[in-house]
Amino acid sequence: MTSAVCAATVLVILSSVLAPTQGWFSNEYFCQSRGTECQIEELVLETDAAIGDARFGPIKGSLLVESGRIPHVTRALLKKWPDVNDLTLDRLGVQSLFVGPKLMHLSAVGNAIESLVVDNDDNGTSFGLRTLQLSNNRLTALTVVSRFVQLRVLNLDHNQLTTLDLGVFGKLAELRVLSVAHNQLTTVVLAPQSAPLQLDKLRSLSFAGNDLIALDMQHWEFASLADLNLTANGLNWVEGKLDQFPALAHVEVARNRWNCDWLLVQNLYAMEVPDQRFTLDQDPAGRCEEEKLTRMGRHCCTSEKVAPGAMDVYDSKWSEIGALSKNITNLNRTLLESANATVRLIEAHHNTLSGRLEDLLERQNRTDTALKSLAVTVDELKDDDVSRLESRMRDQIEQVRDAINERWNGTQLADANTTLGSSWHQTSVAHETALKELRGLLQQSTQQMQLYTDKAYKQQAVLERQSKDMDSIRELLDRAVAQSSTLQARVTEKLERKVEALLEFLAQISEDNGESNTDFL
């Protein structure tokens, strides 16, 4: 009983020691196995901060991350694995991959890699990479592959390559296996065309499952090439001969649209060719009849010869291009209608504001005319009243002067003295009455002047308010005109960009077809 308990305890201890994957903290990771390969599960490093906080035990040689998610494999992460030279990061959602100079074997299959990143601080950095497995990703270019001069195996199957310049492999003298199958290749070139591509150790080359129509192998110097796979393209002709590869042992060229003359030139016209150095695949039974092709030996062929680029590579895409063109036309029409409606709305607002402004200007003119007329009337009233008062005062003064002269000169009789006194009294009363009337007229004129002054002040305030309203209306009008110009410029710019992009796209298609027909002629 005691021995059984001890054995169970030992097993528990051994299992806890030999299979730790994660430490006490969530950011601490250890190898699951203690063999030659370190395995880590559930490694989730989605941010730079998570990479910075991650802790790993000592890892040497091979590292396999079995599960988790690492969108960006960065320089900082590889620095945490300084002694790892064999790294496997399959199906971890990787989008960008940093390749360190110490790695010898790297596998990142089944991710979403769009770009490879290397340290550009020193272009002379020596990379020791031997194998690179990048199938099932989203690569569209191979800009940094030329740096991996020790590379022996390169697998780029199931990516998104459309054009491939084989010159990028010119420095990879150790390359043994190159596969770019099942991409979207329409063109494979060698720049510069006159320079040969010498890869003496290349043994296997695959372009299977692409959209190639023609291929130029004349400048390929592959002394060790044993396996060549060109199946499932649209190939019609290949420049160069299969006999130029002395080590060729197996050739796959089925499921293409070969020109029958090419099969004759390559000595592939019979089921069994005497003294043929390599084995050859064959098209599936019934394919030639289904696609109305001619069977020659093991393969189907056609009498048509298609020059490079002459075949319409957009054949399966024209419906999509037509739908896209229709959508662009509808979009342009919608934008134009919206722009016209907006312009009409702005014009309507502009006309309304212009009408209001004209009304205000007319009212201001009428007010100015009324004020001028009022001022003239006030001046005339003042002049008339003063003139009448001055005339009456002169008459009264003359009367008083005459009466005084008569009194002092003794021209009146004694009995007339009483009459003179009575006349003097009457004259004084008349003067007082005239003075009262004069005061009344002056007071009335003063009140009228005050009234006219108050009206003038009120009218001036109204004019100032109307002037401010006119300024506000002018500002709104200027702003509306500016918005109309901006909107029209934006609409024009958007329409021009979209139309130019569509015209450029259609012109490029026409130019490609034109060049292809020229090459064919």
XYZ file of C-alpha atoms in Angstrom:
521
model
C 0.000 0.000 0.000
C 2.808 2.363 0.906
C 4.734 1.600 -2.295
C 1.618 2.286 -4.416
C 1.098 5.659 -2.765
C 4.750 6.552 -3.313
C 4.541 5.558 -6.978
C 1.429 7.664 -7.514
C 3.092 10.605 -5.824
C 6.171 10.250 -8.047
C 3.981 10.126 -11.170
C 2.140 13.294 -10.150
C 5.417 15.090 -9.469
C 6.928 13.946 -12.768
C 3.852 14.982 -14.744
C 3.866 18.439 -13.123
C 7.589 18.857 -13.781
C 7.781 17.460 -17.298
C 4.713 19.138 -18.835
C 4.435 22.769 -17.754
C 3.292 25.142 -20.558
C 2.524 28.267 -18.575
C 3.931 29.574 -15.287
C 2.239 31.043 -12.294
C 1.701 34.285 -14.222
C -0.397 34.494 -17.404
C 2.499 36.022 -19.360
C 5.027 33.331 -18.466
C 5.486 30.371 -20.856
C 7.539 27.163 -20.685
C 8.162 24.262 -23.020
C 5.638 21.450 -22.847
C 8.174 18.770 -23.743
C 11.792 18.418 -22.804
C 12.884 16.654 -25.987
C 14.809 18.213 -28.832
C 11.778 20.374 -29.788
C 10.136 22.898 -27.489
C 6.342 23.013 -27.795
C 4.184 25.866 -26.469
C 0.388 25.945 -26.487
C -2.059 28.878 -26.266
C 0.542 31.570 -26.960
C -1.558 34.721 -27.409
C 0.470 37.882 -28.101
C -1.825 40.322 -29.896
C -0.119 43.610 -28.972
C 3.373 45.002 -28.590
C 2.717 45.361 -24.876
C 1.841 41.662 -24.621
C 5.046 40.761 -26.465
C 7.058 42.993 -24.151
C 5.531 41.415 -21.041
C 5.865 37.803 -22.213
C 8.403 35.616 -20.398
C 9.925 32.413 -21.716
C 12.195 29.863 -20.207
C 15.448 28.921 -21.914
C 14.689 27.594 -25.419
C 17.377 26.191 -27.693
C 17.164 24.698 -31.152
C 13.565 24.055 -32.292
C 10.411 25.854 -31.170
C 6.894 24.806 -32.199
C 3.988 27.077 -31.224
C 1.063 24.702 -31.488
C -1.811 27.125 -30.827
C -2.565 30.731 -30.024
C -2.566 33.999 -31.948
C 0.349 36.274 -32.883
C -0.747 38.852 -35.528
C 2.686 40.468 -35.742
C 5.885 38.494 -35.263
C 8.306 41.312 -34.492
C 12.012 41.771 -33.886
C 11.251 42.172 -30.163
C 9.611 38.734 -30.056
C 12.513 36.983 -31.802
C 14.913 38.605 -29.332
C 13.141 36.627 -26.604
C 14.168 33.431 -28.452
C 17.866 34.166 -29.085
C 18.898 30.496 -29.357
C 16.048 29.300 -31.596
C 17.076 28.407 -35.171
C 14.090 26.223 -36.160
C 10.775 28.052 -35.715
C 7.245 26.836 -36.571
C 4.372 29.343 -36.418
C 1.651 27.590 -38.433
C -1.982 28.800 -38.289
C -1.530 31.532 -35.668
C -3.153 34.442 -37.551
C 0.210 35.980 -38.431
C -0.077 39.056 -40.689
C 3.502 40.330 -40.743
C 6.586 38.194 -40.171
C 10.025 39.378 -39.119
C 12.803 37.079 -40.316
C 15.866 37.103 -38.107
C 19.368 36.329 -39.398
C 19.883 33.424 -36.961
C 16.930 31.371 -38.177
C 17.738 28.331 -40.315
C 14.264 26.828 -40.716
C 11.051 28.840 -40.649
C 7.496 27.621 -41.211
C 4.481 29.954 -41.137
C 1.852 27.997 -43.059
C -1.851 28.846 -43.041
C -1.641 32.431 -41.810
C -2.575 35.794 -43.351
C 0.951 37.035 -44.050
C 1.038 39.965 -46.462
C 4.673 40.978 -46.049
C 8.035 39.712 -44.848
C 10.144 42.062 -42.736
C 13.908 42.029 -42.321
C 16.333 44.301 -40.535
C 17.262 47.028 -43.013
C 19.845 48.681 -40.783
C 22.594 46.698 -42.481
C 21.949 45.366 -45.985
C 25.028 43.211 -45.628
C 23.466 41.088 -42.879
C 24.139 37.406 -43.496
C 21.010 35.242 -43.239
C 21.365 31.573 -42.450
C 17.840 30.619 -43.527
C 17.740 27.186 -45.216
C 14.024 26.383 -45.542
C 11.081 28.768 -45.745
C 7.529 27.412 -45.759
C 4.944 30.143 -46.484
C 2.084 28.337 -48.225
C -1.527 29.446 -47.723
C -0.881 33.110 -46.997
C -1.590 36.445 -48.739
C 1.777 37.353 -50.226
C 1.696 39.527 -53.361
C 5.424 40.331 -53.673
C 8.801 38.764 -52.868
C 10.958 41.834 -52.270
C 13.220 40.448 -49.526
C 13.658 36.832 -50.635
C 16.847 37.752 -52.514
C 18.506 38.400 -49.120
C 18.229 34.722 -48.111
C 21.280 33.558 -50.040
C 21.550 30.234 -48.129
C 17.964 29.239 -48.894
C 17.437 25.686 -50.130
C 13.670 25.138 -49.952
C 11.089 27.834 -50.718
C 7.366 26.985 -50.713
C 4.999 29.784 -51.740
C 1.949 27.716 -52.728
C -1.553 29.200 -52.372
C -0.635 32.864 -52.090
C -1.762 35.864 -54.179
C 1.182 36.359 -56.546
C 0.180 37.638 -60.008
C 3.571 38.452 -61.536
C 6.894 36.784 -60.778
C 10.344 38.026 -61.710
C 12.674 35.027 -61.522
C 15.605 37.425 -61.238
C 14.803 37.707 -57.526
C 16.200 34.168 -57.158
C 19.410 34.926 -59.046
C 21.562 35.038 -55.889
C 20.063 31.906 -54.313
C 22.780 29.548 -55.528
C 21.847 26.895 -52.915
C 18.168 26.703 -53.879
C 16.946 23.120 -54.358
C 13.145 23.349 -54.271
C 10.968 26.228 -55.542
C 7.182 25.986 -55.621
C 4.796 28.801 -56.501
C 1.819 26.577 -57.287
C -1.799 27.694 -57.000
C -1.228 31.423 -57.032
C -2.701 33.848 -59.576
C 0.331 34.079 -61.847
C -0.290 35.429 -65.346
C 3.291 36.450 -66.115
C 6.685 34.951 -65.295
C 9.580 37.078 -66.478
C 13.345 37.223 -66.162
C 14.772 40.735 -65.932
C 17.013 41.554 -67.627
C 15.837 39.122 -70.292
C 19.247 38.673 -71.875
C 20.910 37.490 -68.644
C 20.634 33.760 -67.916
C 19.262 32.492 -64.615
C 21.761 29.973 -63.280
C 20.544 27.780 -60.422
C 22.740 24.709 -60.688
C 21.352 22.998 -57.573
C 17.639 23.488 -58.260
C 15.979 20.070 -58.433
C 12.244 20.756 -58.241
C 10.223 23.585 -59.815
C 6.427 23.947 -59.795
C 4.145 26.508 -61.470
C 1.039 24.290 -61.203
C -2.445 25.757 -60.858
C -1.824 29.297 -62.097
C -3.113 31.374 -65.033
C -0.053 31.193 -67.277
C -0.576 31.245 -71.034
C 3.016 31.277 -72.252
C 6.385 30.735 -70.639
C 9.947 31.538 -71.696
C 12.539 28.991 -70.467
C 15.291 29.848 -72.952
C 17.550 31.488 -70.373
C 16.994 28.986 -67.569
C 20.201 27.142 -66.709
C 19.071 24.498 -64.221
C 21.652 21.739 -64.474
C 20.116 19.645 -61.667
C 16.421 20.136 -62.417
C 14.720 16.745 -62.083
C 11.011 17.587 -61.519
C 9.085 20.214 -63.530
C 5.375 20.769 -62.880
C 3.392 23.026 -65.267
C -0.047 21.412 -64.836
C -3.422 23.185 -64.675
C -2.545 26.466 -66.348
C -3.707 27.834 -69.691
C -0.343 27.184 -71.326
C -0.277 27.188 -75.110
C 3.446 27.456 -75.819
C 6.739 27.398 -73.944
C 9.852 28.957 -75.427
C 12.835 26.671 -74.950
C 13.102 22.892 -74.956
C 12.733 20.352 -72.207
C 15.985 18.761 -73.409
C 17.921 21.795 -72.129
C 17.624 20.358 -68.607
C 20.043 17.417 -68.567
C 18.877 15.943 -65.250
C 15.139 16.146 -65.989
C 13.418 12.977 -64.772
C 9.716 13.792 -64.378
C 7.554 16.302 -66.284
C 3.907 17.213 -65.597
C 2.180 19.306 -68.297
C -1.419 18.021 -68.258
C -4.592 20.183 -68.139
C -3.284 22.956 -70.393
C -4.225 24.122 -73.898
C -1.036 23.196 -75.748
C -0.474 24.019 -79.365
C -0.086 20.740 -81.247
C 3.071 22.003 -82.953
C 4.661 22.551 -79.545
C 4.047 18.929 -78.590
C 5.724 17.908 -81.821
C 8.713 20.174 -81.197
C 9.106 18.726 -77.687
C 8.784 15.132 -78.956
C 5.623 14.604 -76.901
C 3.470 13.457 -79.819
C 3.210 9.736 -78.931
C 2.105 7.714 -75.951
C 5.582 6.232 -75.673
C 8.564 8.149 -77.067
C 11.721 6.061 -77.675
C 14.801 7.088 -75.727
C 12.867 9.637 -73.688
C 14.852 10.508 -70.555
C 11.939 11.595 -68.352
C 8.565 10.255 -67.340
C 5.501 12.146 -68.489
C 1.996 12.575 -67.062
C -1.145 12.573 -69.201
C -4.491 14.355 -69.475
C -7.551 12.735 -67.854
C -9.618 10.477 -70.061
C -12.402 12.311 -71.877
C -10.971 15.815 -71.436
C -10.045 16.231 -75.094
C -13.561 15.318 -76.242
C -15.275 17.485 -73.612
C -13.249 20.577 -74.505
C -13.182 19.787 -78.261
C -9.415 19.449 -78.351
C -7.174 17.121 -80.338
C -5.411 14.270 -78.574
C -1.734 13.916 -79.417
C 0.055 11.242 -77.473
C -0.717 11.698 -73.800
C -2.108 15.229 -73.975
C -4.805 17.405 -75.503
C -3.851 20.174 -77.902
C -5.251 22.787 -80.265
C -4.182 24.110 -83.634
C -4.364 27.688 -82.370
C -1.153 29.333 -81.292
C -1.570 32.121 -78.768
C 1.235 34.638 -78.492
C 2.233 35.718 -74.972
C -0.380 38.146 -73.737
C -2.713 37.637 -76.720
C -5.224 35.564 -74.782
C -7.811 37.498 -72.872
C -6.721 36.951 -69.266
C -9.866 38.735 -68.111
C -12.138 36.240 -69.833
C -13.693 35.026 -66.579
C -13.784 38.501 -65.105
C -15.607 40.460 -67.808
C -18.978 39.970 -66.130
C -17.542 41.325 -62.903
C -15.893 44.200 -64.806
C -19.216 44.968 -66.504
C -21.035 44.940 -63.166
C -18.346 47.165 -61.698
C -18.631 49.563 -64.647
C -22.407 49.637 -64.228
C -22.075 50.332 -60.517
C -19.616 53.137 -61.217
C -22.009 54.616 -63.796
C -24.899 54.455 -61.319
C -22.721 55.986 -58.629
C -21.643 58.803 -60.941
C -25.261 59.397 -61.931
C -26.309 59.505 -58.268
C -23.484 61.882 -57.428
C -24.382 64.095 -60.388
C -28.062 64.168 -59.423
C -27.152 64.962 -55.826
C -24.802 67.691 -56.992
C -27.449 69.180 -59.283
C -30.058 69.073 -56.512
C -27.619 70.738 -54.139
C -26.781 73.395 -56.725
C -30.472 74.046 -57.314
C -31.085 74.350 -53.573
C -28.174 76.745 -53.207
C -29.386 78.783 -56.160
C -32.874 78.960 -54.644
C -31.415 80.183 -51.332
C -29.248 82.605 -53.264
C -32.231 83.996 -55.157
C -34.268 84.306 -51.939
C -31.474 86.136 -50.156
C -30.886 88.337 -53.199
C -34.586 89.281 -53.246
C -34.532 90.101 -49.555
C -31.412 92.169 -50.037
C -32.987 94.095 -52.909
C -36.103 94.768 -50.784
C -33.952 96.049 -47.941
C -31.974 98.253 -50.303
C -35.201 99.664 -51.746
C -36.569 100.306 -48.257
C -33.339 102.018 -47.301
C -33.543 104.227 -50.402
C -37.134 105.149 -49.581
C -36.160 105.909 -45.989
C -33.248 108.062 -47.112
C -35.581 109.979 -49.454
C -38.148 110.472 -46.670
C -35.460 111.714 -44.282
C -34.193 114.207 -46.842
C -37.733 115.425 -47.496
C -38.354 115.726 -43.757
C -35.172 117.705 -43.284
C -36.167 120.080 -46.119
C -39.652 120.495 -44.604
C -38.201 121.290 -41.175
C -35.867 123.855 -42.680
C -38.724 125.463 -44.645
C -40.994 125.600 -41.574
C -38.268 127.177 -39.521
C -37.569 129.774 -42.205
C -41.288 130.640 -42.734
C -42.096 131.024 -39.012
C -39.046 133.156 -38.341
C -39.807 135.356 -41.357
C -43.403 135.924 -40.278
C -42.375 136.693 -36.679
C -39.686 139.101 -37.819
C -42.186 140.891 -40.108
C -44.777 141.257 -37.353
C -42.131 142.476 -34.908
C -40.945 145.101 -37.354
C -44.508 146.323 -37.886
C -45.126 146.585 -34.146
C -41.836 148.374 -33.574
C -42.645 150.855 -36.314
C -46.008 151.547 -34.767
C -44.451 152.119 -31.351
C -41.776 154.391 -32.840
C -44.401 156.503 -34.607
C -46.446 156.857 -31.459
C -43.434 157.955 -29.389
C -42.361 160.462 -32.006
C -45.786 162.029 -32.019
C -45.813 162.280 -28.256
C -42.425 163.833 -27.881
C -42.741 166.208 -30.786
C -45.958 167.780 -29.431
C -47.845 167.299 -32.608
C -50.989 166.295 -30.742
C -53.447 168.690 -29.075
C -53.904 168.790 -25.362
C -57.279 167.153 -25.591
C -55.699 164.558 -27.667
C -53.381 163.696 -24.793
C -56.108 161.603 -23.321
C -56.567 159.940 -26.690
C -52.776 159.423 -26.932
C -52.690 157.853 -23.517
C -55.525 155.621 -24.460
C -53.712 154.794 -27.744
C -50.502 154.078 -25.844
C -52.320 151.731 -23.525
C -53.949 149.967 -26.432
C -50.581 149.753 -28.171
C -48.978 148.225 -25.098
C -51.748 145.689 -24.816
C -51.338 144.883 -28.493
C -47.588 144.490 -27.990
C -48.098 142.136 -25.103
C -50.565 140.143 -27.163
C -48.091 140.003 -30.052
C -45.343 138.953 -27.683
C -47.537 136.176 -26.304
C -48.293 134.995 -29.822
C -44.613 135.196 -30.626
C -43.761 133.130 -27.547
C -46.470 130.610 -28.515
C -45.127 130.361 -32.040
C -41.584 129.960 -30.749
C -42.706 127.269 -28.288
C -44.678 125.513 -31.045
C -41.664 125.695 -33.375
C -39.460 124.330 -30.587
C -41.855 121.422 -29.978
C -42.027 120.686 -33.702
C -38.237 120.780 -33.910
C -37.996 118.403 -30.920
C -40.555 116.087 -32.534
C -38.655 116.141 -35.835
C -35.413 115.496 -33.971
C -36.895 112.498 -32.101
C -38.227 111.102 -35.364
C -34.843 111.589 -36.977
C -33.102 109.729 -34.130
C -35.617 106.882 -34.327
C -35.259 106.718 -38.076
C -31.460 106.665 -37.707
C -31.725 103.705 -35.292
C -33.979 101.882 -37.763
C -31.480 102.561 -40.535
C -28.601 101.283 -38.426
C -30.523 98.114 -37.607
C -31.390 97.625 -41.264
C -27.747 98.209 -42.172
C -26.685 95.486 -39.711
C -29.339 93.150 -41.163
C -27.999 93.843 -44.629
C -24.461 93.079 -43.501
C -25.662 89.786 -41.977
C -27.510 88.911 -45.164
C -24.443 89.741 -47.266
C -22.327 87.498 -44.979
C -24.849 84.630 -45.290
C -24.918 85.119 -49.046
C -21.104 85.024 -49.285
C -21.024 81.928 -47.119
C -23.652 80.202 -49.266
C -21.700 81.059 -52.421
C -18.472 79.717 -50.831
C -20.215 76.499 -49.749
C -21.632 76.104 -53.240
C -18.157 76.509 -54.770
C -16.615 74.058 -52.267
C -19.355 71.491 -52.821
C -19.088 71.814 -56.590
C -15.285 71.409 -56.387
C -15.613 68.308 -54.186
C -18.215 66.733 -56.425
C -16.106 67.513 -59.501
C -12.971 66.092 -57.873
C -14.717 62.860 -56.836
C -16.281 62.420 -60.244
C -12.990 63.111 -62.006
C -11.081 60.628 -59.811
C -13.617 57.851 -60.326
C -13.949 58.481 -64.057
C -10.174 58.730 -64.495
C -9.676 55.469 -62.540
C -12.260 53.679 -64.689
C -10.841 55.105 -67.938
C -7.309 54.186 -66.884
C -8.443 50.659 -66.001
C -10.258 50.203 -69.334
C -7.351 51.820 -71.221
C -4.934 49.419 -69.563
C -7.076 46.465 -70.587
C -7.262 47.788 -74.155
C -3.539 48.477 -74.180
C -2.753 44.962 -72.890
C -4.938 43.422 -75.586
C -3.433 45.741 -78.201
C 0.122 44.878 -77.229
C -0.714 41.187 -77.206
C -2.124 41.368 -80.735
C 0.947 43.303 -81.874
C 3.267 40.676 -80.378
C 1.280 37.944 -82.051
C 1.579 39.664 -85.447
